[in-house]
Short mmCIF file of C-alpha atoms and ligand atoms in Angstrom, two decimals:
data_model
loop_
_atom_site.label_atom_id
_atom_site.label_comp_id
_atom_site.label_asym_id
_atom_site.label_seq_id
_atom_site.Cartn_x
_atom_site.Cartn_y
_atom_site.Cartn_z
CA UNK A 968 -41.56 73.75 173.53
CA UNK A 969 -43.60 76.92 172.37
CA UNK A 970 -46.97 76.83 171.02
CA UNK A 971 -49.89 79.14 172.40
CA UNK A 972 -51.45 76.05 173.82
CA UNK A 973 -48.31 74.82 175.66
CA UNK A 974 -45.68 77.65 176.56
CA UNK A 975 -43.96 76.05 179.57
CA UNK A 976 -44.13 72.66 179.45
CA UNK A 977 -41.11 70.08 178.60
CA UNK A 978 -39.99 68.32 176.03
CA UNK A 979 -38.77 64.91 176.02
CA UNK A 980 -34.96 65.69 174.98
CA UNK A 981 -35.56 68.07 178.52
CA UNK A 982 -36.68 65.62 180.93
CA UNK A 983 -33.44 63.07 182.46
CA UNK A 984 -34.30 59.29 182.41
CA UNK A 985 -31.06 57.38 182.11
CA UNK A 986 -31.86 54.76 184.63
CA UNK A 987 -35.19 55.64 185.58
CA UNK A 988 -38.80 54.16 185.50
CA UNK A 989 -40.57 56.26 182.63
CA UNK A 990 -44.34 56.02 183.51
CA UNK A 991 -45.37 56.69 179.64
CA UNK A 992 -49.64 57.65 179.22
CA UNK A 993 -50.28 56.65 175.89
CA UNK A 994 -53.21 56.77 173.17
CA UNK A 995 -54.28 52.30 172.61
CA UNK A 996 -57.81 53.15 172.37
CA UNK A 997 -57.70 51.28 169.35
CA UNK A 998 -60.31 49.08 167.18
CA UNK A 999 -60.73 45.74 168.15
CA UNK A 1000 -61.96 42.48 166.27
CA UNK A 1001 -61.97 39.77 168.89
CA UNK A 1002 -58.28 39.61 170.32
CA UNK A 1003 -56.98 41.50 166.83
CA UNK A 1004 -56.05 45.05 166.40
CA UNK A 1005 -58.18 46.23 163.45
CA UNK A 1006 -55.79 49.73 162.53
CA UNK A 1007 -52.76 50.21 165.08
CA UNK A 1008 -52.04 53.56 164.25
CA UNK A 1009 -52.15 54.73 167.41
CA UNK A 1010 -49.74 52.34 168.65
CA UNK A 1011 -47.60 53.12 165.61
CA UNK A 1012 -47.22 56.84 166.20
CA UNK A 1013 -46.07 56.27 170.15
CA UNK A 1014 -43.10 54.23 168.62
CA UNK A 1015 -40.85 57.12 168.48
CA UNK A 1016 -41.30 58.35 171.82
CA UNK A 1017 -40.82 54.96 173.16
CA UNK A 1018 -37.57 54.25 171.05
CA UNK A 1019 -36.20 57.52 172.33
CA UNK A 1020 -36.96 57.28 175.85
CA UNK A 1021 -35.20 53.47 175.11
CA UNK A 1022 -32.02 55.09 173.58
CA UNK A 1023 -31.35 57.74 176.05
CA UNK A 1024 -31.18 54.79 178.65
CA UNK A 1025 -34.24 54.32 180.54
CA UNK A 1026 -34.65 51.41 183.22
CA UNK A 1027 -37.73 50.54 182.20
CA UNK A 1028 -40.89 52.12 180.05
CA UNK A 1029 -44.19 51.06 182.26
CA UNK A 1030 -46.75 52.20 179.67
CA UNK A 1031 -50.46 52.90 180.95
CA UNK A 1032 -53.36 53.36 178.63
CA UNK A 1033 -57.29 53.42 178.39
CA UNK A 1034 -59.62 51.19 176.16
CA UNK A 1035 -63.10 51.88 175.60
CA UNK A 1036 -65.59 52.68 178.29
CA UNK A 1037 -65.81 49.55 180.76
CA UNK A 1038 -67.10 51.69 183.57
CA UNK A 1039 -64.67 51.13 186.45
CA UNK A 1040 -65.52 47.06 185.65
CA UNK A 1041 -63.21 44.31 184.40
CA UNK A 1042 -64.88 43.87 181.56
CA UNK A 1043 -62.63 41.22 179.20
CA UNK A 1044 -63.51 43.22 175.54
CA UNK A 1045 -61.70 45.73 176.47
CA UNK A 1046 -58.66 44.03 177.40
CA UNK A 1047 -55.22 45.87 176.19
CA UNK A 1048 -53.73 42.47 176.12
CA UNK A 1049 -54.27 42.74 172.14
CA UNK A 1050 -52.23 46.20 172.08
CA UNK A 1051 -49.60 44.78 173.92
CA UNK A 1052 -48.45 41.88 171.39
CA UNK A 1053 -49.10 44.61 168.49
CA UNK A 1054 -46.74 46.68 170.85
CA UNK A 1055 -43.68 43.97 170.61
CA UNK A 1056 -43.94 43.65 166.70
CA UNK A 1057 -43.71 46.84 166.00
CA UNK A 1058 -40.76 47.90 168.53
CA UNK A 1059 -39.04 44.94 167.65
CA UNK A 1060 -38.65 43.80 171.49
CA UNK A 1061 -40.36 42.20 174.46
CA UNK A 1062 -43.24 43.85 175.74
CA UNK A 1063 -44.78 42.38 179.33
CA UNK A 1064 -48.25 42.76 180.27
CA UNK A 1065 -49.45 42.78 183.28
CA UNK A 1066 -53.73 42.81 184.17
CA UNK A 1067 -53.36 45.46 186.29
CA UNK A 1068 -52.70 48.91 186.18
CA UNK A 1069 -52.15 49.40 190.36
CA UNK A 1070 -50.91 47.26 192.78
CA UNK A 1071 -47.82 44.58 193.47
CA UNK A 1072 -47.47 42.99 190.33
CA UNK A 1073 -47.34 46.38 188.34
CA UNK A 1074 -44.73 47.53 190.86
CA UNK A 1075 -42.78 44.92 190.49
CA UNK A 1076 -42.48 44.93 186.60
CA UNK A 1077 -41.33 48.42 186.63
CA UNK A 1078 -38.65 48.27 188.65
CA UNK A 1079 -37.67 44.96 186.88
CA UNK A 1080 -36.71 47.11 183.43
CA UNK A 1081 -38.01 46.75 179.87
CA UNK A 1082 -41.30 47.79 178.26
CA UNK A 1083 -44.01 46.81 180.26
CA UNK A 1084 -47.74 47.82 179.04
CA UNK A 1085 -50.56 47.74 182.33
CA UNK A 1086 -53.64 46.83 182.10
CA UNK A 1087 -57.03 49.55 181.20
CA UNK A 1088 -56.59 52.39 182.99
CA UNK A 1089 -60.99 52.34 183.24
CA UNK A 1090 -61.33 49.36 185.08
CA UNK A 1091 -60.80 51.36 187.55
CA UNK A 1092 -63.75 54.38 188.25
CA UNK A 1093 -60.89 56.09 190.31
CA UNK A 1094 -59.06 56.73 186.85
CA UNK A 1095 -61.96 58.45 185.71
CA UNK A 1096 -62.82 60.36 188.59
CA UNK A 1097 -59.77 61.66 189.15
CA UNK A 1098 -58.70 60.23 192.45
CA UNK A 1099 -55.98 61.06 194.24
CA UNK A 1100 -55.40 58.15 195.58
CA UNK A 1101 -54.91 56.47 192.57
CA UNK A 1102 -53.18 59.10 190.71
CA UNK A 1103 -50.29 58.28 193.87
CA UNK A 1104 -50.47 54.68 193.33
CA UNK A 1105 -49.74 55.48 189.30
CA UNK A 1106 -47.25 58.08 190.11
CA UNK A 1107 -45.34 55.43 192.27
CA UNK A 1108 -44.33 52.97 189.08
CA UNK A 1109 -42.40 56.17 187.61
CA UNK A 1110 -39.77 58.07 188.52
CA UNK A 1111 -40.98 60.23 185.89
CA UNK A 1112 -43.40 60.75 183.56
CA UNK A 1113 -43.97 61.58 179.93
CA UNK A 1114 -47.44 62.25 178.31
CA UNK A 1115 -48.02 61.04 174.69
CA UNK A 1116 -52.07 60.34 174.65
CA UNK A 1117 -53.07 63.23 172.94
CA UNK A 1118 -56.35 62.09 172.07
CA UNK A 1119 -56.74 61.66 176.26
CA UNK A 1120 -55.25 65.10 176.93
CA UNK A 1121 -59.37 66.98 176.50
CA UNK A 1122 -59.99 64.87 179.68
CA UNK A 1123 -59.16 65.51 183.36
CA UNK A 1124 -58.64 61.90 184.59
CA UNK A 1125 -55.87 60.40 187.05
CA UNK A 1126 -53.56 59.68 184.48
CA UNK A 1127 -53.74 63.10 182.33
CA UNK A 1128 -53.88 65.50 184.92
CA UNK A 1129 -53.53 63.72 188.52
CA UNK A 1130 -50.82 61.81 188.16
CA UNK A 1131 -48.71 64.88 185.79
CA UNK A 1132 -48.80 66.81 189.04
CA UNK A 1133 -46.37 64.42 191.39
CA UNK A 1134 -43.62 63.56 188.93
CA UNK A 1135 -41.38 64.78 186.78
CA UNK A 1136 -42.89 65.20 183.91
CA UNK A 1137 -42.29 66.33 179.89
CA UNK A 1138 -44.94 65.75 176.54
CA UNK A 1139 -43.64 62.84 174.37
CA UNK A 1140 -42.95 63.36 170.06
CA UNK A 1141 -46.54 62.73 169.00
CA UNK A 1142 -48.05 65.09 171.56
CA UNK A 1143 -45.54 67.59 170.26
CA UNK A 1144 -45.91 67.08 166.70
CA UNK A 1145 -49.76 67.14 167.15
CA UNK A 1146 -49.41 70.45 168.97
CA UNK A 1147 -47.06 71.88 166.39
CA UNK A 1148 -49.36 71.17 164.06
CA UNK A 1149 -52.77 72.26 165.60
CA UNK A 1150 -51.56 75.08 167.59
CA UNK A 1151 -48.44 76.42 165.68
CA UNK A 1152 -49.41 75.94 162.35
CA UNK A 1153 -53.15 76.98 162.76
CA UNK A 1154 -51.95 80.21 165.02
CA UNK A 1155 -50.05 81.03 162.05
CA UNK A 1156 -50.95 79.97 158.74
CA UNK A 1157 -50.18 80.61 155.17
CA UNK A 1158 -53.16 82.12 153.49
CA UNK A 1159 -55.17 80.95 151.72
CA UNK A 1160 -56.24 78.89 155.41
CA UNK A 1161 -59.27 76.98 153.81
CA UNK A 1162 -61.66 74.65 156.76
CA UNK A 1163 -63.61 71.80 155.30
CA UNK A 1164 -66.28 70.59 157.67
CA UNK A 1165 -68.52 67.57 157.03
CA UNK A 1166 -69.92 64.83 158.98
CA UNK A 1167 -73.38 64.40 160.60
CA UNK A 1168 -73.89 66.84 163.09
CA UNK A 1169 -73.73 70.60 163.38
CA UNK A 1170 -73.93 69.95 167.04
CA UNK A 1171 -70.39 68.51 167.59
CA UNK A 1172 -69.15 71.04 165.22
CA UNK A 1173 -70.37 74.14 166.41
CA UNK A 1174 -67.73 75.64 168.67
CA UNK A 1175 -65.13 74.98 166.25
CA UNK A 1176 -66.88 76.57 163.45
CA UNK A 1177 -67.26 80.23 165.09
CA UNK A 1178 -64.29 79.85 166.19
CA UNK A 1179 -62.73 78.83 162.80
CA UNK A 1180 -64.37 82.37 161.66
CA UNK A 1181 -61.48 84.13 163.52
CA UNK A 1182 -58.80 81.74 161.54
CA UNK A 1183 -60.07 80.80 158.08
CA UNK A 1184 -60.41 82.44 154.63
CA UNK A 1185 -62.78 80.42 153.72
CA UNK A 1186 -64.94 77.12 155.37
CA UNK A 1187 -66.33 74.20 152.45
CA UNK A 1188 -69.51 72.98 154.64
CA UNK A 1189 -70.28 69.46 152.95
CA UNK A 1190 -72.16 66.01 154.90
CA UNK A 1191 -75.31 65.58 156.74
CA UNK A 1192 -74.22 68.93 158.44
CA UNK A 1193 -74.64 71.07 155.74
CA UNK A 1194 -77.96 70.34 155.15
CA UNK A 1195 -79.02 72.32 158.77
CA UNK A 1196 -77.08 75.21 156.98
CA UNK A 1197 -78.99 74.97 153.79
CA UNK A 1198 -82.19 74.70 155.81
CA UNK A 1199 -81.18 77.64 157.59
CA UNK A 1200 -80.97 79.56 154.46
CA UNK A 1201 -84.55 78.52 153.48
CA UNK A 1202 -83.73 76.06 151.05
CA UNK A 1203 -85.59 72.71 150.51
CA UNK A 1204 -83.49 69.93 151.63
CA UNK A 1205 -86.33 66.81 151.68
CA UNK A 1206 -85.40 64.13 154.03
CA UNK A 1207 -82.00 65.19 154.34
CA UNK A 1208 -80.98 65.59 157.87
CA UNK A 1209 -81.70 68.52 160.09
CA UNK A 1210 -80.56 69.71 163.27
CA UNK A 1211 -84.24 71.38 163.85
CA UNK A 1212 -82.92 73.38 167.27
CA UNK A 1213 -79.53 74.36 165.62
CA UNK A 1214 -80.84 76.42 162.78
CA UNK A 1215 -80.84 79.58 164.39
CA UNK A 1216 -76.73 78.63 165.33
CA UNK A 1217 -76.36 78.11 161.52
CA UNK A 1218 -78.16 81.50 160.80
CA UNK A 1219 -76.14 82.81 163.01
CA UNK A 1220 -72.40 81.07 161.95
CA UNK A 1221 -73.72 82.07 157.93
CA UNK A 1222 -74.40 86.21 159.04
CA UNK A 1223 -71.21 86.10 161.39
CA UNK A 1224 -69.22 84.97 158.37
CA UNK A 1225 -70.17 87.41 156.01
CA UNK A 1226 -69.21 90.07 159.32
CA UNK A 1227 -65.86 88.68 159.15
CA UNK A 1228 -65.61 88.42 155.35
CA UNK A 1229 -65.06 84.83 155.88
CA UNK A 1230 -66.50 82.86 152.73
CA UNK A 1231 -69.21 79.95 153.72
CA UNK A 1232 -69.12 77.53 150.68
CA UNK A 1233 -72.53 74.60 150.92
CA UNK A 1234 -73.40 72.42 148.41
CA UNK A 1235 -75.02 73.28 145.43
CA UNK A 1236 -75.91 69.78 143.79
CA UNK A 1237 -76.78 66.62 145.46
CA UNK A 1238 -76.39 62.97 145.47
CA UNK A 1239 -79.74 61.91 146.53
CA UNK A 1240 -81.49 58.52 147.26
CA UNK A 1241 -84.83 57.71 148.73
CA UNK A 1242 -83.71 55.55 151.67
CA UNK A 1243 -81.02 55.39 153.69
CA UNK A 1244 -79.37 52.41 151.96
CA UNK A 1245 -76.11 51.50 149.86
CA UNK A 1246 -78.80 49.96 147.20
CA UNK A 1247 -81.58 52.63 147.11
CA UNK A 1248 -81.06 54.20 143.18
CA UNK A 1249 -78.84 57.57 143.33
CA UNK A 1250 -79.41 60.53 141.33
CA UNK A 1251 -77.84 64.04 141.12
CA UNK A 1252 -80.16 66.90 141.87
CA UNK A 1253 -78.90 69.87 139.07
CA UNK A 1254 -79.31 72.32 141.78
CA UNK A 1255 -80.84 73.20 145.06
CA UNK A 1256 -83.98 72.07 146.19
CA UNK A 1257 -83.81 68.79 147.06
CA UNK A 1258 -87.44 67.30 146.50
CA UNK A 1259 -89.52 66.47 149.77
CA UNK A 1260 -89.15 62.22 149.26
CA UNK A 1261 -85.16 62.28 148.96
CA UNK A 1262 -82.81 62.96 151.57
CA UNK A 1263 -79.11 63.67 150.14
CA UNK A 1264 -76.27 61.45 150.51
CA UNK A 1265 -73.10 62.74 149.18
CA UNK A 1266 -72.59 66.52 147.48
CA UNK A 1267 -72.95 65.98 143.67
CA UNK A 1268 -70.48 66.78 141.04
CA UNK A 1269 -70.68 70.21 140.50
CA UNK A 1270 -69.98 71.25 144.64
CA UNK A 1271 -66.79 67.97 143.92
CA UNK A 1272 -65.35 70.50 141.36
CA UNK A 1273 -65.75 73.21 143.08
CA UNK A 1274 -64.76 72.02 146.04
CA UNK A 1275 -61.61 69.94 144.78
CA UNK A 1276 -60.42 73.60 142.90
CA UNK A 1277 -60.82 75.57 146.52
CA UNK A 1278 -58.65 72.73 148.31
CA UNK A 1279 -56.17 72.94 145.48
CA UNK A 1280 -55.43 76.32 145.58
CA UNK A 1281 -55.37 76.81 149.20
CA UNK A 1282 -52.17 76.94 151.26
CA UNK A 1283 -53.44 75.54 154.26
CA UNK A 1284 -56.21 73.19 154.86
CA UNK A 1285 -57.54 71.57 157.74
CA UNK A 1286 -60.29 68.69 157.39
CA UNK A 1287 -62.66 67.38 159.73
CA UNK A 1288 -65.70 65.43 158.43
CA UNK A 1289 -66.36 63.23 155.45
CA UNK A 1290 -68.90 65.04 152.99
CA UNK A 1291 -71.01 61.95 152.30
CA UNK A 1292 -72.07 58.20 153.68
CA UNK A 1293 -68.48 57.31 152.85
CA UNK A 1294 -69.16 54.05 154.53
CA UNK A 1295 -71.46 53.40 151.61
CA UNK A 1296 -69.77 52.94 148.29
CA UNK A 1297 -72.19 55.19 145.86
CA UNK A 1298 -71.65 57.94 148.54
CA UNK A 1299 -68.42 58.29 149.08
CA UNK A 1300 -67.11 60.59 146.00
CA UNK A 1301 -67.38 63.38 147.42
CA UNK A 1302 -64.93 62.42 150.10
CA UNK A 1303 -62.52 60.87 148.35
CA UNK A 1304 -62.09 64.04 146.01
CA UNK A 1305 -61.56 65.83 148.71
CA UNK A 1306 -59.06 63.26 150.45
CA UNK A 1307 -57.68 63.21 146.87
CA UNK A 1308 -57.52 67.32 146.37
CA UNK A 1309 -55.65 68.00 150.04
CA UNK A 1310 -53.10 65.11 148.81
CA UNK A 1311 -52.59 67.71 145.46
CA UNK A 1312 -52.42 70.47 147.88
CA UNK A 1313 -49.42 68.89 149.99
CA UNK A 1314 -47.77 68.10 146.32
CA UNK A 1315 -48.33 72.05 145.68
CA UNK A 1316 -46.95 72.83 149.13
CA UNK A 1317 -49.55 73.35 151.35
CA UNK A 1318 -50.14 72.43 154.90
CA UNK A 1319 -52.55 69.91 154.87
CA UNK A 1320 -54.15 68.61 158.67
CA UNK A 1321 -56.86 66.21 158.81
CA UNK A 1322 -58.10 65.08 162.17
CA UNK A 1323 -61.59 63.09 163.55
CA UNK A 1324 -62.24 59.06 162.79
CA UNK A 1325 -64.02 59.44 160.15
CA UNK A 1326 -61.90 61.56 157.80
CA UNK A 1327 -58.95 59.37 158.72
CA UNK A 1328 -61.41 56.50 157.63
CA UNK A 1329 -61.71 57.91 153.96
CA UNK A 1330 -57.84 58.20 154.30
CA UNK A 1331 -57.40 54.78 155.11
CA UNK A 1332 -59.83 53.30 152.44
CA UNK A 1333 -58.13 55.91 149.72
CA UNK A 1334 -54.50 55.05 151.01
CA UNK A 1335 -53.51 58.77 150.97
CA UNK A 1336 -52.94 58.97 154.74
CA UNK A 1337 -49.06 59.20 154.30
CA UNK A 1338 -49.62 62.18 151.56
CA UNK A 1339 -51.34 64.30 154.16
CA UNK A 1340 -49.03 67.00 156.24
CA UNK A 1341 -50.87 65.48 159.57
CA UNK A 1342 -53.45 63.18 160.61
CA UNK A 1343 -54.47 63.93 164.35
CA UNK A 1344 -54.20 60.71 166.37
CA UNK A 1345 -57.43 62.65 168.78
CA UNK A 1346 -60.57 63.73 167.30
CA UNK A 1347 -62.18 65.13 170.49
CA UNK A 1348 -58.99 66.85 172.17
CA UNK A 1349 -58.13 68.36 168.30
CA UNK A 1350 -61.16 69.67 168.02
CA UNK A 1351 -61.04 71.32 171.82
CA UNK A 1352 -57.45 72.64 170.85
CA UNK A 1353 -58.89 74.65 167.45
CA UNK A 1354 -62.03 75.64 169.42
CA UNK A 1355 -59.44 77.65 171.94
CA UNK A 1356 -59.94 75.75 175.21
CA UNK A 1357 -57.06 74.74 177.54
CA UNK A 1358 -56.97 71.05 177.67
CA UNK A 1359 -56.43 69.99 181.04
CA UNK A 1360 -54.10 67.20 180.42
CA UNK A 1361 -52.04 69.96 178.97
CA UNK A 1362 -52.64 72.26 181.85
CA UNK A 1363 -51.31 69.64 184.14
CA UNK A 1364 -47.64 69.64 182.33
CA UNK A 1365 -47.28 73.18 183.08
CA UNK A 1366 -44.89 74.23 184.75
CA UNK A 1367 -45.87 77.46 187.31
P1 LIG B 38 -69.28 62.87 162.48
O1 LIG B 38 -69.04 61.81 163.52
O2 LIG B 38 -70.20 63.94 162.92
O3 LIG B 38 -67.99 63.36 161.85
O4 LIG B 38 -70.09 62.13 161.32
C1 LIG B 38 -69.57 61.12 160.52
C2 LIG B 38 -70.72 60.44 159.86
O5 LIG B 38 -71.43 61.36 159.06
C3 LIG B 38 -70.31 59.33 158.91
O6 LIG B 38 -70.67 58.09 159.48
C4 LIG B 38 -71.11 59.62 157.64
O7 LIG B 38 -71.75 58.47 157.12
C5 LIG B 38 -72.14 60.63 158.11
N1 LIG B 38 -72.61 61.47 157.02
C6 LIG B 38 -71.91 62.18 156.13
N2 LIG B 38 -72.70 62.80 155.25
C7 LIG B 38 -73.96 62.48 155.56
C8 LIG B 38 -75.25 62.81 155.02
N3 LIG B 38 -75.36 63.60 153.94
N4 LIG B 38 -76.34 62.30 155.62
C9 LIG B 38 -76.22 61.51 156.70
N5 LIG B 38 -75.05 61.17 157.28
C10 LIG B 38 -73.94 61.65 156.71
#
């Protein structure tokens, strides 16, 4: 494959497994209610790599995964037993589980064939720390292996980076199509290349948005986030909330911009409340200052326009934040237009790439997921990919 991120390492039509053992790392961090999976799209988008490795005649697929942060402890709410029945519906075929990811019983089911998924990865501290040890006693279920977690591939753990480094090894569809996306359609884009940040802190967003000043035309700064910008500019923003020891970053992302002749676009109407609360009464400031009881909640309708028009007419657009308290209905206009205007600018023919929970969230509730060019299965490693680092679950796949 060839993307700047990933210029020597395998794809899966490259890597021979007729008859083997395909040790598969895959993304099941998914959202759990109980023993039900809430939204299996991660498990969804692993189905093609699974079905191919299937079709080109693999023994068996022993599939190893992560779920939540038990701390090296068996702790039972973070169980992938769940993932693995949502597994077998939606390949249409028998998936074993077993409750561990190491040892006898795991070594048996591989070399028994079929799809077998192994207990969290994390109950184990050696997964996280990287052990050797346990990266061999992984390695030893494959006879190859094929990496499709992309939202695991920012971290440097015995089954993204260890383990890579004694087998075989190739990136499955998903991680391929999410690289193709991030890294060869970003490298490269058609112009206008428009960013829209949003969410609640500048502080996870930073390093992205300098670096987005190398990329972009032009970055739509809407959420809690913007209101550190707007601060920064010396403009009253009430309650609203403010990254006090970031200010002088978003001084210096607003002066860098206008360097660059990148354009910075914040709100310029609110919708404000008193309170933090879906039932505190919402009203739309005209224009800036935001008065000193109210804290803004959403952008208001003028910065929707504006904003809608910029994500229409751009060619490609790349979304990372909602720009309001989405979760609360009277907020959450100002993310659906914009969830609504990237859907127009795929219909135009645009590139549209969304990627963090929360965006997909808005997706999800507005049901225009499927009209989006991409939606990034891995907030975190996404983010790390645009910001220019080398993602060491990548680096581990590379061949020297
Ligand atoms: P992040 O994880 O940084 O992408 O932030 C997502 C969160 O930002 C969501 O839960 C939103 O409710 C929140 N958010 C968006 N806009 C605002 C705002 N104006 N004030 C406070 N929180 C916000």
């Amino acid at each position: 494959m060839n993307t700047t991120a990933a210029p020597q390492i395998d794809s899966l039509d490259a890597l021979d497994v007729k008859d083997k053992r395909v040790l598969v790392r895959v993304d099941y961090n998914v959202p759990l209610d109980g023993d039900r999976v809430v939204d299996a799209t991660r498990i969804e988008r692993t189905i093609p790599t699974l079905k191919a490795l299937l079709g080109a005649g693999a023994k068996s697929l022993v599939l190893i995964a992560h779920l939540g942060r038990p701390k090296g402890e068996r702790v039972a709410k973070y169980s992938l037993k769940p993932a693995a029945a949502e597994l077998e519906k939606l390949l249409g075929q028998k998936v074993a589980f077993v409750s561990d990811c190491v040892g006898e019983e795991a070594l048996k089911a591989s070399q028994e064939g079929g799809v077998v998924l192994l207990e969290n990865l994390r109950y184990h501290s050696a997964e996280e720390g990287n052990d050797p040890e346990f990266a061999k006693q992984l390695a030893a279920l494959g006879d190859c292996f094929v990496q499709d977690a992309f939202g695991a591939l920012h971290r440097a753990h015995a089954s993204t980076s260890g383990v890579a480094q004694l087998l075989p090894c190739a990136v499955g569809h998903l991680v391929e199509k999410e690289l193709k996306f991030l890294d060869g359609v970003l490298a490269d884009p058609h112009r206008p290349f428009l960013a829209v940040l949003g969410g609640a802190k500048v502080s996870d967003k930073l390093a992205v948005t300098l670096r987005l000043l190398d990329k972009v035309d032009a970055i739509l700064i809407g959420g809690g986030m913007a209101y550190t910008f707007l601060h920064a500019q010396g403009i009253e923003i009430g309650k609203s909330l403010l990254e006090k020891d970031l200010v002088d970053d978003a001084a210096d992302i607003l002066k860098q911009a206008k360097e660059k002749g990148v354009e910075i676009l914040l709100p310029s109407d609110h919708l404000v409340a008193s309170e933090f609360k879906e039932d505190s009464p919402a009203c739309v400031t005209e224009s800036q200052p935001i008065p000193a009881d109210k804290l803004a909640l959403d952008i208001g309708p003028k910065t929707i326009e504006l904003f809608s028009k910029r994500i229409r007419e751009a060619k490609t657009v790349f979304w990372n934040g909602p720009m309001g308290v989405f979760e609360m209905k009277p907020f959450a206009k100002g993310s659906v237009a914009a969830a609504e205007a990237l859907a127009e600018a795929t219909g135009r023919g645009a590139t549209t790439i969304v990627g963090g929970g929360d965006s997909l969230a808005v997706l999800k509730m507005t049901g225009l997921g499927p009209k989006m060019s991409h939606c990034s299965t891995g907030g975190g490693a996404s983010l790390q990919l645009l910001e220019g680092k080398i993602l060491p679950g990548l680096k581990a796949l590379t061949k020297s």
